[in-house]
Short mmCIF file of C-alpha atoms and ligand atoms in Angstrom, two decimals:
data_model
loop_
_atom_site.label_atom_id
_atom_site.label_comp_id
_atom_site.label_asym_id
_atom_site.label_seq_id
_atom_site.Cartn_x
_atom_site.Cartn_y
_atom_site.Cartn_z
CA MET A 1092 -3.79 19.76 1.23
CA TRP A 1093 -5.50 17.23 -1.23
CA TRP A 1094 -3.71 14.32 0.42
CA GLU A 1095 -5.19 15.05 3.76
CA ASP A 1096 -8.94 15.71 2.73
CA GLY A 1097 -8.67 13.12 -0.08
CA VAL A 1098 -8.90 9.48 -0.59
CA VAL A 1099 -6.44 7.37 -2.46
CA TYR A 1100 -7.34 4.27 -4.56
CA GLN A 1101 -4.69 1.74 -5.38
CA VAL A 1102 -4.72 0.11 -8.76
CA TYR A 1103 -2.81 -2.99 -9.57
CA PRO A 1104 -2.10 -2.60 -13.22
CA PHE A 1105 -1.78 -6.37 -13.81
CA SER A 1106 -5.53 -6.81 -12.81
CA PHE A 1107 -7.35 -3.61 -13.40
CA GLN A 1108 -8.20 -3.79 -17.21
CA ASP A 1109 -6.70 -5.61 -20.18
CA GLY A 1110 -6.72 -3.23 -23.16
CA ASN A 1111 -5.09 -5.36 -25.77
CA GLY A 1112 -6.50 -8.78 -25.15
CA ASP A 1113 -3.62 -10.66 -23.82
CA GLY A 1114 -5.22 -11.46 -20.48
CA ILE A 1115 -3.05 -9.05 -18.55
CA GLY A 1116 -4.04 -5.59 -17.44
CA ASP A 1117 -2.22 -2.68 -18.98
CA LEU A 1118 -2.07 1.08 -19.02
CA PRO A 1119 -4.55 1.63 -22.03
CA GLY A 1120 -7.05 -0.51 -19.97
CA VAL A 1121 -6.50 1.66 -16.87
CA ILE A 1122 -7.14 4.73 -19.12
CA ASP A 1123 -10.41 3.22 -20.19
CA ARG A 1124 -11.54 2.80 -16.78
CA LEU A 1125 -10.57 6.12 -15.31
CA ASP A 1126 -14.07 7.23 -14.99
CA TYR A 1127 -14.58 4.52 -12.30
CA PRO A 1128 -12.23 6.00 -9.69
CA ALA A 1129 -12.93 9.51 -10.93
CA GLU A 1130 -16.62 9.40 -11.20
CA THR A 1131 -18.37 6.23 -9.90
CA LEU A 1132 -16.22 6.20 -6.71
CA GLY A 1133 -15.15 9.79 -6.56
CA VAL A 1134 -11.71 9.47 -4.96
CA ASP A 1135 -8.98 12.03 -5.28
CA ALA A 1136 -6.01 10.07 -6.47
CA VAL A 1137 -5.14 6.68 -7.84
CA TRP A 1138 -1.79 5.02 -6.83
CA LEU A 1139 -0.48 2.59 -9.51
CA SER A 1140 1.66 -0.38 -8.59
CA PRO A 1141 4.84 -0.42 -10.80
CA PHE A 1142 4.55 -0.54 -14.58
CA TYR A 1143 8.40 0.06 -15.31
CA ARG A 1144 10.35 -2.24 -17.49
CA SER A 1145 10.92 -5.28 -15.71
CA PRO A 1146 11.57 -9.02 -16.01
CA MET A 1147 8.48 -9.47 -13.61
CA ASP A 1148 10.30 -11.82 -11.11
CA ASP A 1149 8.45 -9.81 -8.36
CA PHE A 1150 5.61 -8.61 -10.69
CA GLY A 1151 7.34 -5.18 -11.48
CA TYR A 1152 8.85 -4.61 -8.03
CA ASP A 1153 12.07 -5.62 -9.85
CA VAL A 1154 12.76 -2.63 -12.00
CA ALA A 1155 15.19 -2.83 -14.98
CA ASP A 1156 14.50 0.80 -16.11
CA TYR A 1157 13.04 3.29 -13.87
CA CYS A 1158 12.29 5.70 -16.63
CA ASP A 1159 10.32 3.45 -19.12
CA VAL A 1160 7.09 1.39 -19.15
CA ASP A 1161 7.18 -2.30 -19.66
CA PRO A 1162 5.84 -3.51 -23.02
CA ILE A 1163 3.46 -5.74 -21.13
CA PHE A 1164 1.75 -2.58 -19.82
CA GLY A 1165 2.19 -0.37 -22.87
CA SER A 1166 4.51 2.57 -23.65
CA LEU A 1167 5.84 5.59 -22.17
CA GLY A 1168 3.38 7.57 -24.19
CA ASP A 1169 0.47 5.45 -22.64
CA ALA A 1170 1.88 6.55 -19.04
CA GLU A 1171 1.86 10.08 -20.17
CA ARG A 1172 -1.61 9.75 -21.69
CA LEU A 1173 -2.74 8.16 -18.37
CA ILE A 1174 -1.47 11.05 -16.32
CA ALA A 1175 -3.18 13.63 -18.64
CA GLU A 1176 -6.40 11.66 -18.84
CA ALA A 1177 -6.52 11.50 -15.09
CA HIS A 1178 -5.84 15.04 -14.59
CA ARG A 1179 -8.59 16.04 -16.99
CA ARG A 1180 -10.89 14.24 -14.69
CA GLY A 1181 -9.51 15.94 -11.45
CA LEU A 1182 -7.73 12.69 -10.47
CA ARG A 1183 -4.14 12.65 -9.12
CA VAL A 1184 -1.73 9.96 -10.18
CA ILE A 1185 0.70 8.60 -7.63
CA LEU A 1186 3.44 6.31 -8.76
CA ASP A 1187 5.01 3.42 -7.16
CA PHE A 1188 8.84 3.97 -6.75
CA VAL A 1189 11.05 1.14 -5.71
CA PRO A 1190 14.27 2.61 -4.22
CA ASN A 1191 15.72 -0.23 -2.20
CA HIS A 1192 16.59 -2.54 -5.00
CA SER A 1193 16.52 -2.85 -8.86
CA SER A 1194 16.18 -5.80 -10.87
CA SER A 1195 19.44 -7.84 -11.48
CA GLU A 1196 18.79 -7.02 -15.22
CA HIS A 1197 19.18 -3.30 -14.55
CA PRO A 1198 22.05 -2.08 -16.63
CA TRP A 1199 23.56 -0.74 -13.28
CA PHE A 1200 23.70 -4.11 -11.87
CA VAL A 1201 24.90 -5.73 -14.95
CA ALA A 1202 27.81 -3.40 -14.81
CA SER A 1203 28.22 -3.68 -11.15
CA ARG A 1204 28.67 -7.46 -11.44
CA SER A 1205 30.91 -7.44 -14.38
CA SER A 1206 34.18 -6.87 -12.44
CA ARG A 1207 35.25 -5.71 -9.06
CA SER A 1208 36.76 -2.53 -10.48
CA ASN A 1209 33.67 -1.58 -12.51
CA PRO A 1210 32.75 2.07 -11.53
CA LYS A 1211 29.22 0.81 -10.69
CA ARG A 1212 30.73 -1.91 -8.34
CA ASP A 1213 29.77 0.06 -5.30
CA TRP A 1214 26.26 0.92 -6.51
CA TYR A 1215 25.26 -2.37 -4.82
CA THR A 1216 26.53 -4.11 -1.66
CA TRP A 1217 29.41 -6.57 -2.45
CA ARG A 1218 31.23 -8.32 0.28
CA ASP A 1219 33.92 -11.12 0.68
CA PRO A 1220 32.68 -14.26 2.20
CA ALA A 1221 32.82 -14.49 6.06
CA PRO A 1222 36.36 -15.71 7.46
CA GLY A 1223 35.26 -19.17 7.78
CA GLY A 1224 33.53 -19.00 4.34
CA GLY A 1225 29.74 -18.57 3.67
CA PRO A 1226 27.74 -15.40 3.51
CA PRO A 1227 29.18 -12.12 5.16
CA ASN A 1228 26.61 -12.15 7.93
CA ASN A 1229 23.34 -13.82 9.01
CA TRP A 1230 20.92 -11.60 7.27
CA LEU A 1231 17.79 -13.23 5.66
CA SER A 1232 15.81 -12.58 2.59
CA VAL A 1233 12.17 -11.50 3.20
CA PHE A 1234 11.27 -13.99 0.50
CA GLY A 1235 13.19 -16.92 2.21
CA GLY A 1236 16.70 -18.07 2.54
CA PRO A 1237 19.79 -15.98 3.07
CA ALA A 1238 20.06 -12.25 1.92
CA TRP A 1239 23.26 -13.08 0.24
CA GLU A 1240 23.94 -14.36 -3.28
CA TRP A 1241 27.33 -15.80 -4.35
CA ASP A 1242 28.79 -14.41 -7.52
CA GLU A 1243 31.19 -16.94 -8.99
CA ALA A 1244 32.71 -14.69 -11.53
CA THR A 1245 33.93 -11.90 -9.15
CA GLY A 1246 34.27 -14.10 -6.16
CA GLN A 1247 32.02 -12.02 -3.78
CA TYR A 1248 28.56 -12.00 -2.23
CA TYR A 1249 25.85 -9.34 -3.11
CA LEU A 1250 23.03 -8.23 -0.83
CA HIS A 1251 19.38 -8.83 -1.62
CA SER A 1252 16.74 -8.18 0.93
CA PHE A 1253 14.11 -9.80 -1.42
CA LEU A 1254 14.80 -12.10 -4.42
CA ALA A 1255 18.28 -12.69 -5.64
CA SER A 1256 17.08 -10.97 -8.85
CA GLN A 1257 16.31 -7.88 -6.80
CA PRO A 1258 19.87 -6.73 -5.58
CA ASP A 1259 19.79 -3.98 -2.90
CA LEU A 1260 21.15 -0.62 -4.16
CA ASN A 1261 23.75 1.11 -2.11
CA TRP A 1262 22.18 4.35 -0.89
CA ARG A 1263 25.26 5.14 1.00
CA ASN A 1264 26.92 5.93 -2.42
CA PRO A 1265 25.91 9.51 -3.48
CA GLU A 1266 25.90 8.59 -7.24
CA VAL A 1267 23.01 6.19 -6.42
CA ARG A 1268 21.05 8.73 -4.69
CA ARG A 1269 21.58 11.20 -7.73
CA ALA A 1270 20.45 8.57 -10.09
CA MET A 1271 17.35 7.77 -8.07
CA TYR A 1272 16.29 11.37 -7.72
CA ASP A 1273 16.89 11.95 -11.40
CA ALA A 1274 14.42 9.05 -12.04
CA MET A 1275 12.03 10.66 -9.67
CA ARG A 1276 12.36 13.92 -11.48
CA PHE A 1277 11.70 12.22 -14.71
CA TRP A 1278 8.10 11.37 -13.65
CA LEU A 1279 7.53 14.58 -11.74
CA ASP A 1280 8.26 16.39 -14.92
CA ARG A 1281 5.70 14.22 -16.60
CA GLY A 1282 3.08 15.33 -14.18
CA ALA A 1283 3.14 12.52 -11.49
CA ASP A 1284 1.54 13.83 -8.24
CA GLY A 1285 3.74 11.97 -6.09
CA PHE A 1286 5.20 8.63 -4.99
CA ARG A 1287 4.50 5.60 -2.91
CA PHE A 1288 7.90 4.50 -2.00
CA ASP A 1289 8.45 0.72 -1.82
CA VAL A 1290 9.91 -0.60 1.55
CA VAL A 1291 11.76 2.71 1.84
CA HIS A 1292 13.05 2.00 5.36
CA TYR A 1293 15.19 -0.84 4.00
CA VAL A 1294 17.41 1.55 2.10
CA MET A 1295 19.67 2.24 5.16
CA LYS A 1296 21.25 -0.67 6.82
CA ASP A 1297 23.81 -0.89 9.64
CA PRO A 1298 27.03 0.30 7.98
CA GLY A 1299 28.99 -2.41 9.77
CA LEU A 1300 26.64 -4.95 8.52
CA ARG A 1301 26.47 -6.53 11.96
CA ASP A 1302 24.59 -9.75 12.40
CA ASP A 1303 20.89 -9.55 13.47
CA PRO A 1304 20.03 -10.81 16.78
CA VAL A 1305 18.42 -14.16 16.98
CA VAL A 1306 14.80 -14.04 18.50
CA GLU A 1307 15.05 -15.41 22.00
CA ALA A 1308 11.28 -16.20 22.82
CA SER A 1309 8.64 -15.83 20.29
CA GLY A 1310 6.29 -13.12 21.48
CA PRO A 1311 3.01 -12.47 19.85
CA GLY A 1312 3.51 -12.05 16.09
CA VAL A 1313 3.29 -8.40 15.03
CA PHE A 1314 2.81 -8.98 11.41
CA LYS A 1315 1.61 -12.10 9.75
CA ASP A 1316 3.91 -15.20 10.28
CA LEU A 1317 6.85 -14.90 7.96
CA GLY A 1318 8.40 -18.24 8.73
CA GLU A 1319 12.21 -18.29 8.92
CA TYR A 1320 12.45 -14.63 8.34
CA ASP A 1321 10.93 -14.10 11.78
CA SER A 1322 13.67 -16.10 13.59
CA LEU A 1323 15.82 -12.88 13.54
CA VAL A 1324 15.35 -9.40 15.14
CA HIS A 1325 15.69 -7.17 12.10
CA LEU A 1326 17.68 -4.71 13.85
CA HIS A 1327 20.56 -4.13 11.47
CA ASP A 1328 19.26 -5.10 8.12
CA LYS A 1329 16.88 -2.11 7.68
CA GLY A 1330 15.63 1.07 9.13
CA HIS A 1331 19.12 2.43 10.34
CA PRO A 1332 18.55 5.85 11.59
CA ASP A 1333 20.46 7.32 8.70
CA VAL A 1334 17.24 6.65 6.60
CA HIS A 1335 15.69 9.92 7.80
CA GLU A 1336 18.47 11.80 6.06
CA VAL A 1337 17.56 10.05 2.91
CA LEU A 1338 13.91 10.78 3.32
CA ARG A 1339 14.73 14.48 3.92
CA GLU A 1340 16.54 14.51 0.55
CA ILE A 1341 13.70 12.77 -1.25
CA ARG A 1342 11.29 15.34 0.13
CA ARG A 1343 13.66 18.21 -1.04
CA VAL A 1344 13.46 16.74 -4.57
CA VAL A 1345 9.74 16.24 -4.42
CA ASP A 1346 8.93 19.59 -2.80
CA ALA A 1347 10.71 21.46 -5.86
CA TYR A 1348 7.39 20.42 -7.49
CA PRO A 1349 4.24 22.02 -5.86
CA GLY A 1350 1.30 20.01 -4.44
CA ARG A 1351 3.05 16.53 -4.80
CA TYR A 1352 2.64 13.73 -2.22
CA THR A 1353 5.02 11.28 -0.68
CA VAL A 1354 4.00 8.03 1.32
CA GLY A 1355 6.34 5.26 2.44
CA GLU A 1356 5.68 1.62 2.83
CA ILE A 1357 7.13 1.14 6.23
CA HIS A 1358 6.35 -1.91 8.11
CA VAL A 1359 6.82 -0.66 11.57
CA LEU A 1360 3.91 -1.12 14.07
CA GLU A 1361 5.22 0.69 17.15
CA PRO A 1362 3.41 4.05 16.94
CA ALA A 1363 6.14 6.31 17.91
CA ALA A 1364 8.79 4.58 15.77
CA LEU A 1365 6.40 4.83 12.80
CA ALA A 1366 5.59 8.48 13.48
CA ALA A 1367 9.30 9.30 13.40
CA TYR A 1368 8.86 8.97 9.49
CA TYR A 1369 6.94 12.15 9.59
CA GLY A 1370 10.26 13.98 10.30
CA ARG A 1371 10.89 16.59 12.87
CA SER A 1372 9.10 19.36 11.30
CA GLU A 1373 7.12 20.18 8.05
CA GLY A 1374 9.13 19.11 5.01
CA ASP A 1375 11.63 17.02 7.01
CA GLY A 1376 10.45 13.53 6.26
CA LEU A 1377 7.63 11.89 4.12
CA HIS A 1378 4.16 13.32 4.05
CA MET A 1379 3.14 10.03 5.53
CA PRO A 1380 4.38 6.50 6.43
CA PHE A 1381 1.69 4.00 5.63
CA ASN A 1382 0.01 3.09 9.00
CA PHE A 1383 -0.58 -0.69 8.72
CA THR A 1384 -1.74 -1.21 12.36
CA LEU A 1385 -5.28 -1.92 11.45
CA LEU A 1386 -4.38 -4.50 8.79
CA TYR A 1387 -3.08 -6.88 11.52
CA ALA A 1388 -5.59 -5.98 14.08
CA PRO A 1389 -7.85 -8.74 15.49
CA TRP A 1390 -11.52 -8.05 14.97
CA GLU A 1391 -12.17 -6.64 18.57
CA ALA A 1392 -13.67 -3.12 19.12
CA ALA A 1393 -11.33 -2.38 22.05
CA GLU A 1394 -8.28 -3.36 19.93
CA PHE A 1395 -9.17 -1.33 17.02
CA ARG A 1396 -9.92 1.69 19.14
CA ARG A 1397 -6.63 1.27 21.11
CA ARG A 1398 -4.66 1.17 17.79
CA VAL A 1399 -6.39 4.25 16.27
CA ASP A 1400 -6.07 6.27 19.57
CA GLU A 1401 -2.43 5.43 19.95
CA PHE A 1402 -1.54 6.35 16.39
CA ASP A 1403 -3.79 9.63 16.43
CA ALA A 1404 -2.02 10.58 19.57
CA VAL A 1405 1.58 10.21 18.20
CA VAL A 1406 1.11 11.81 14.68
CA PRO A 1407 3.00 15.15 15.02
CA ALA A 1408 1.16 18.57 14.49
CA HIS A 1409 2.76 18.96 11.10
CA GLY A 1410 1.79 15.35 10.09
CA TRP A 1411 -1.63 13.80 9.17
CA PRO A 1412 -2.76 10.26 9.94
CA ASN A 1413 -3.49 7.62 7.54
CA TYR A 1414 -5.05 4.13 7.49
CA VAL A 1415 -4.88 1.03 5.26
CA LEU A 1416 -7.07 -1.91 5.33
CA GLY A 1417 -5.64 -3.99 2.26
CA ASN A 1418 -3.12 -3.93 -0.40
CA HIS A 1419 -1.39 -6.11 -3.06
CA ASP A 1420 0.62 -7.93 -0.35
CA GLU A 1421 -2.34 -8.88 2.16
CA PRO A 1422 -5.11 -11.33 2.25
CA ARG A 1423 -8.34 -9.56 1.10
CA LEU A 1424 -10.27 -7.65 3.60
CA ALA A 1425 -13.57 -9.47 2.99
CA THR A 1426 -11.78 -12.86 3.62
CA ARG A 1427 -9.79 -11.63 6.69
CA PHE A 1428 -13.01 -10.34 8.59
CA GLY A 1429 -15.86 -11.90 6.47
CA PRO A 1430 -18.12 -9.98 4.20
CA GLY A 1431 -20.44 -8.35 6.89
CA ARG A 1432 -17.49 -7.14 8.91
CA ALA A 1433 -15.73 -6.00 5.75
CA ARG A 1434 -18.62 -3.33 5.42
CA VAL A 1435 -18.05 -2.23 9.07
CA ALA A 1436 -14.27 -2.03 8.47
CA MET A 1437 -14.75 0.09 5.41
CA MET A 1438 -17.10 2.35 7.34
CA LEU A 1439 -14.32 2.89 9.82
CA LEU A 1440 -11.65 3.50 7.13
CA LEU A 1441 -13.78 6.11 5.40
CA THR A 1442 -14.81 8.03 8.67
CA LEU A 1443 -11.64 8.17 10.55
CA ARG A 1444 -9.38 11.14 10.85
CA GLY A 1445 -6.75 10.36 8.38
CA THR A 1446 -6.17 9.64 4.63
CA PRO A 1447 -7.68 6.28 3.62
CA THR A 1448 -6.11 4.20 0.93
CA ILE A 1449 -8.43 1.73 -0.62
CA TYR A 1450 -7.23 -1.28 -2.49
CA TYR A 1451 -9.02 -1.93 -5.70
CA GLY A 1452 -11.78 -4.53 -5.43
CA ASP A 1453 -12.11 -4.15 -1.62
CA GLU A 1454 -14.88 -1.77 -2.36
CA LEU A 1455 -16.63 -4.69 -3.97
CA GLY A 1456 -15.95 -6.96 -1.04
CA LEU A 1457 -13.83 -9.15 -3.29
CA PRO A 1458 -12.69 -12.21 -1.48
CA GLU A 1459 -9.24 -13.77 -1.50
CA VAL A 1460 -9.21 -16.11 -4.53
CA GLU A 1461 -8.00 -19.72 -4.13
CA ILE A 1462 -5.43 -20.12 -6.69
CA PRO A 1463 -4.72 -23.63 -7.89
CA PRO A 1464 -1.16 -24.66 -7.51
CA GLU A 1465 -0.37 -24.79 -11.39
CA ARG A 1466 -1.56 -21.25 -11.69
CA GLN A 1467 0.34 -19.69 -8.84
CA GLN A 1468 2.60 -16.94 -9.79
CA ASP A 1469 3.88 -14.96 -6.87
CA PRO A 1470 7.57 -15.84 -6.25
CA TRP A 1471 7.15 -15.59 -2.48
CA GLY A 1472 4.37 -18.22 -2.45
CA LEU A 1473 6.41 -20.42 -4.61
CA ARG A 1474 9.36 -20.12 -2.19
CA VAL A 1475 7.39 -20.12 1.10
CA PRO A 1476 4.24 -22.05 0.70
CA GLY A 1477 1.38 -20.29 2.31
CA LEU A 1478 2.79 -16.79 1.79
CA GLY A 1479 1.65 -16.47 -1.89
CA ARG A 1480 -0.07 -13.16 -2.63
CA ASP A 1481 -1.88 -14.04 -5.93
CA GLY A 1482 -5.25 -14.49 -4.30
CA CYS A 1483 -5.64 -10.67 -3.63
CA ARG A 1484 -4.17 -9.75 -7.11
CA THR A 1485 -6.97 -11.19 -9.37
CA PRO A 1486 -8.55 -9.46 -12.15
CA MET A 1487 -11.27 -6.80 -11.41
CA PRO A 1488 -14.68 -7.86 -12.33
CA TRP A 1489 -16.60 -5.13 -14.10
CA ASP A 1490 -19.70 -6.72 -15.51
CA ARG A 1491 -21.65 -9.75 -16.57
CA SER A 1492 -19.89 -10.43 -19.74
CA ALA A 1493 -17.10 -13.00 -20.42
CA ASN A 1494 -14.25 -12.65 -17.91
CA ALA A 1495 -16.43 -10.21 -16.21
CA GLY A 1496 -15.21 -7.50 -18.67
CA PHE A 1497 -11.63 -7.72 -17.65
CA CYS A 1498 -10.40 -9.29 -20.89
CA PRO A 1499 -12.09 -10.57 -23.98
CA GLU A 1500 -13.94 -13.73 -24.26
CA GLY A 1501 -11.76 -16.68 -25.04
CA VAL A 1502 -8.70 -15.18 -23.52
CA GLU A 1503 -7.48 -16.61 -20.19
CA PRO A 1504 -6.92 -13.91 -17.64
CA TRP A 1505 -3.36 -14.07 -16.09
CA LEU A 1506 -4.89 -15.08 -12.72
CA PRO A 1507 -8.29 -16.77 -12.17
CA GLN A 1508 -11.10 -14.37 -11.29
CA GLY A 1509 -12.61 -16.60 -8.58
CA PRO A 1510 -16.23 -17.59 -8.10
CA ALA A 1511 -19.29 -15.34 -8.71
CA ALA A 1512 -17.31 -12.64 -10.48
CA ALA A 1513 -20.29 -11.57 -12.41
CA GLU A 1514 -22.40 -11.28 -9.41
CA ARG A 1515 -19.80 -9.26 -7.54
CA SER A 1516 -18.90 -7.00 -10.53
CA VAL A 1517 -19.26 -3.26 -10.56
CA ALA A 1518 -22.25 -3.44 -12.93
CA ALA A 1519 -24.13 -5.90 -10.78
CA GLN A 1520 -23.43 -4.01 -7.48
CA LEU A 1521 -24.42 -0.61 -9.13
CA GLU A 1522 -27.88 -2.07 -9.70
CA ASP A 1523 -28.29 -3.22 -6.04
CA PRO A 1524 -28.99 -0.28 -3.75
CA SER A 1525 -27.73 -2.15 -0.84
CA SER A 1526 -24.44 -3.43 -2.20
CA MET A 1527 -21.14 -2.89 -0.65
CA LEU A 1528 -20.16 -0.82 -3.65
CA ASN A 1529 -23.09 1.55 -3.13
CA LEU A 1530 -22.25 1.77 0.60
CA VAL A 1531 -18.65 2.70 -0.27
CA ARG A 1532 -19.85 5.33 -2.88
CA HIS A 1533 -22.22 6.69 -0.28
CA LEU A 1534 -19.52 6.91 2.37
CA LEU A 1535 -17.11 8.64 -0.04
CA ARG A 1536 -19.73 11.24 -0.97
CA LEU A 1537 -20.58 11.90 2.66
CA ARG A 1538 -16.78 12.13 3.61
CA ARG A 1539 -16.14 14.57 0.72
CA ARG A 1540 -19.24 16.59 1.77
CA GLU A 1541 -18.67 16.83 5.39
CA PRO A 1542 -15.71 18.81 6.64
CA ALA A 1543 -16.14 17.06 10.16
CA LEU A 1544 -15.53 13.82 8.27
CA HIS A 1545 -12.63 14.81 6.04
CA ARG A 1546 -10.70 17.11 8.40
CA GLY A 1547 -12.49 17.37 11.77
CA GLU A 1548 -11.22 16.32 15.26
CA TYR A 1549 -11.60 12.57 16.40
CA ARG A 1550 -12.49 11.54 19.89
CA ALA A 1551 -13.50 8.05 20.85
CA LEU A 1552 -16.73 7.59 23.01
CA ASP A 1553 -16.17 5.95 26.26
CA GLU A 1554 -20.05 5.47 26.59
CA ALA A 1555 -19.87 2.74 23.85
CA PRO A 1556 -20.60 -0.68 25.32
CA GLU A 1557 -18.15 -3.42 25.22
CA GLY A 1558 -17.87 -4.71 21.62
CA CYS A 1559 -18.75 -1.38 20.03
CA TYR A 1560 -16.25 1.13 19.00
CA ALA A 1561 -17.80 4.66 18.63
CA PHE A 1562 -16.22 7.90 18.06
CA LEU A 1563 -17.07 11.59 17.35
CA ARG A 1564 -15.85 13.56 14.36
CA SER A 1565 -16.42 17.28 14.81
CA VAL A 1566 -15.26 20.67 13.53
CA ALA A 1567 -14.46 23.47 15.94
CA ASP A 1568 -16.39 26.06 13.82
CA GLY A 1569 -19.73 24.53 14.68
CA GLY A 1570 -20.55 22.67 11.51
CA PRO A 1571 -22.43 19.30 12.23
CA GLY A 1572 -20.61 16.50 13.95
CA PHE A 1573 -21.06 12.92 13.52
CA VAL A 1574 -21.05 9.83 15.67
CA VAL A 1575 -19.83 6.67 14.10
CA ALA A 1576 -20.88 3.51 15.99
CA LEU A 1577 -19.40 0.22 14.95
CA ASN A 1578 -20.76 -3.11 16.31
CA PHE A 1579 -17.87 -5.64 16.23
CA THR A 1580 -20.03 -8.45 17.70
CA ASP A 1581 -22.78 -10.50 16.27
CA ARG A 1582 -25.08 -9.48 19.01
CA GLU A 1583 -27.35 -6.43 19.20
CA LEU A 1584 -25.90 -3.55 21.18
CA GLU A 1585 -27.10 -0.20 22.42
CA VAL A 1586 -25.02 2.99 22.45
CA PRO A 1587 -26.48 5.44 25.08
CA GLY A 1588 -26.52 9.14 24.44
CA VAL A 1589 -26.43 9.22 20.65
CA GLY A 1590 -29.35 11.01 19.07
CA GLY A 1591 -29.75 12.41 15.63
CA GLU A 1592 -30.24 11.56 11.99
CA VAL A 1593 -28.73 8.41 10.66
CA VAL A 1594 -26.80 9.44 7.52
CA ALA A 1595 -25.08 6.18 6.82
CA ASP A 1596 -25.47 2.52 7.77
CA THR A 1597 -23.65 -0.63 6.50
CA GLY A 1598 -26.96 -2.34 5.65
CA MET A 1599 -28.11 0.69 3.45
CA HIS A 1600 -31.69 0.81 4.86
CA ARG A 1601 -31.53 3.16 7.81
CA VAL A 1602 -30.51 6.51 6.21
CA GLY A 1603 -32.96 9.20 7.26
CA GLU A 1604 -33.98 7.28 10.36
CA ARG A 1605 -34.12 9.35 13.66
CA ALA A 1606 -32.02 7.57 16.18
CA GLY A 1607 -31.64 8.08 19.95
CA PRO A 1608 -31.59 8.85 22.65
CA VAL A 1609 -30.29 5.26 22.55
CA LEU A 1610 -28.79 4.09 19.33
CA ALA A 1611 -29.65 0.40 18.60
CA LEU A 1612 -27.14 -1.38 16.53
CA GLY A 1613 -27.78 -4.62 14.74
CA PRO A 1614 -25.19 -7.51 14.73
CA ASP A 1615 -22.10 -6.53 12.69
CA GLU A 1616 -23.60 -3.15 11.96
CA GLY A 1617 -22.04 0.24 11.63
CA VAL A 1618 -24.10 3.49 11.73
CA VAL A 1619 -23.13 7.16 11.15
CA VAL A 1620 -25.35 9.62 13.05
CA ALA A 1621 -25.42 13.32 12.45
CA VAL A 1622 -25.51 14.89 15.87
C1 LIG B 701 6.94 -4.31 -1.08
C2 LIG B 701 5.88 -4.50 -2.19
C3 LIG B 701 5.89 -5.86 -2.45
C4 LIG B 701 7.26 -6.28 -3.03
C5 LIG B 701 8.33 -6.02 -2.01
C6 LIG B 701 9.71 -6.02 -2.69
O1 LIG B 701 6.61 -4.95 0.01
O2 LIG B 701 4.73 -4.03 -1.73
O3 LIG B 701 4.82 -6.37 -3.46
O4 LIG B 701 7.14 -7.70 -3.28
O5 LIG B 701 8.15 -4.66 -1.58
O6 LIG B 701 9.81 -4.98 -3.63
CA1 LIG B 702 -3.01 -6.50 -21.87
#
């Protein structure tokens, strides 16, 4: 299926292209730029972060109407035109669906909080104070502070895993499920090719709302350091096993429409636990849970190999792996690893067995942008200093014109673009044969052309010296195979037993070279050899 062979490109609508000159990206802007993902890159699908009606407290992840477009981004007609224009170019459109919480301005919540006897009261999680007073349990909000907000008018607390203006919907109520499935069908009927489900493992919590255990000893952090939130083991406030029943239902809704794709944002790093989200058999879970293991990996060949091998081994036969190196919640790839290593990482992403999802701008090597305090916008960063996500959400640089072509001259973009936007822009990189953008385009073409790369087997090579991660991609029916050799060190390395023609290299100067019988790798260099 296309989501196995293909590549997904994430577009953050706030920052892709401003179409009406207010300094904020919008859907008409995205439509104007569709040739870029479709032709310049040649990816198979775009995933758009939310563009629904929203007060934008969490930049669209606080939805006030699941079936309409926020005026900042355009109109429902623009969304329909975007889907049509993408399809005309052979590009699929995956929408972001936010099931766990709505905005507190959603009419459902407005009704729910209006009185204890309102029919929508139970659409959210309301509880009396604990016996001694205070919140009903010890759960914490990801964005800082308790996960409970006191409602003076009705004398109860409501649950919010994120901001207080993002109350958690009660998925144990069948009416809620029906309403959410209707919203999904609204978009499927309009041609959406699938959904990325926002923090979907949060929808099911412990029905008894038991306290989360307190972390005893701080072990090695699995994800980034989340501050106070890390003081609890998040055992009961998300990921209750009943979530799999919900995913089964979601899948049934989506499978009524052929060829659609579902991927869940699920922050679980333990490979077997993550793999459970594929379900027990075809159609029983999501098509894929996002696999974030490489996002948090230290830059060591052995560690990357271990994480890929482990994940590859636990993906069930009816499933298909996937890999992620960046998104709108994480520091930019090029800043996490450095610009040279970002190329090596991109080569890995685009040659592994599994669907790659590329975050817009990572193909340009955009760095994390330093945002001056007075321009910071992300509520997380404003509440927990250091955890702001604005730096990876900055406007896309397209060319050397004013504001790098993102918005008109004289208009201030909603976030600063960062230094050297013109030189990093799409236009500038297209002119430079050895640019990161041209490397990514080359790898995307190679992946599309070669069955071994888009659907072949994967086997790590034990012959690779320390500091090098090398693997073979091959197809059983005898087509060409490829060795991908990645030097994670700043020293020269030699990989024995690899001979053939170089078909890609991170420096963009070795293609066509005969390599072997020992493959020489420069510092921070990655090479793909047809063997
Ligand atoms: C997900 C989104 C993130 C958002 C959060 C709450 O993690 O990716 O951007 O803030 O959910 O909806
Ligand atoms: Ca705009």
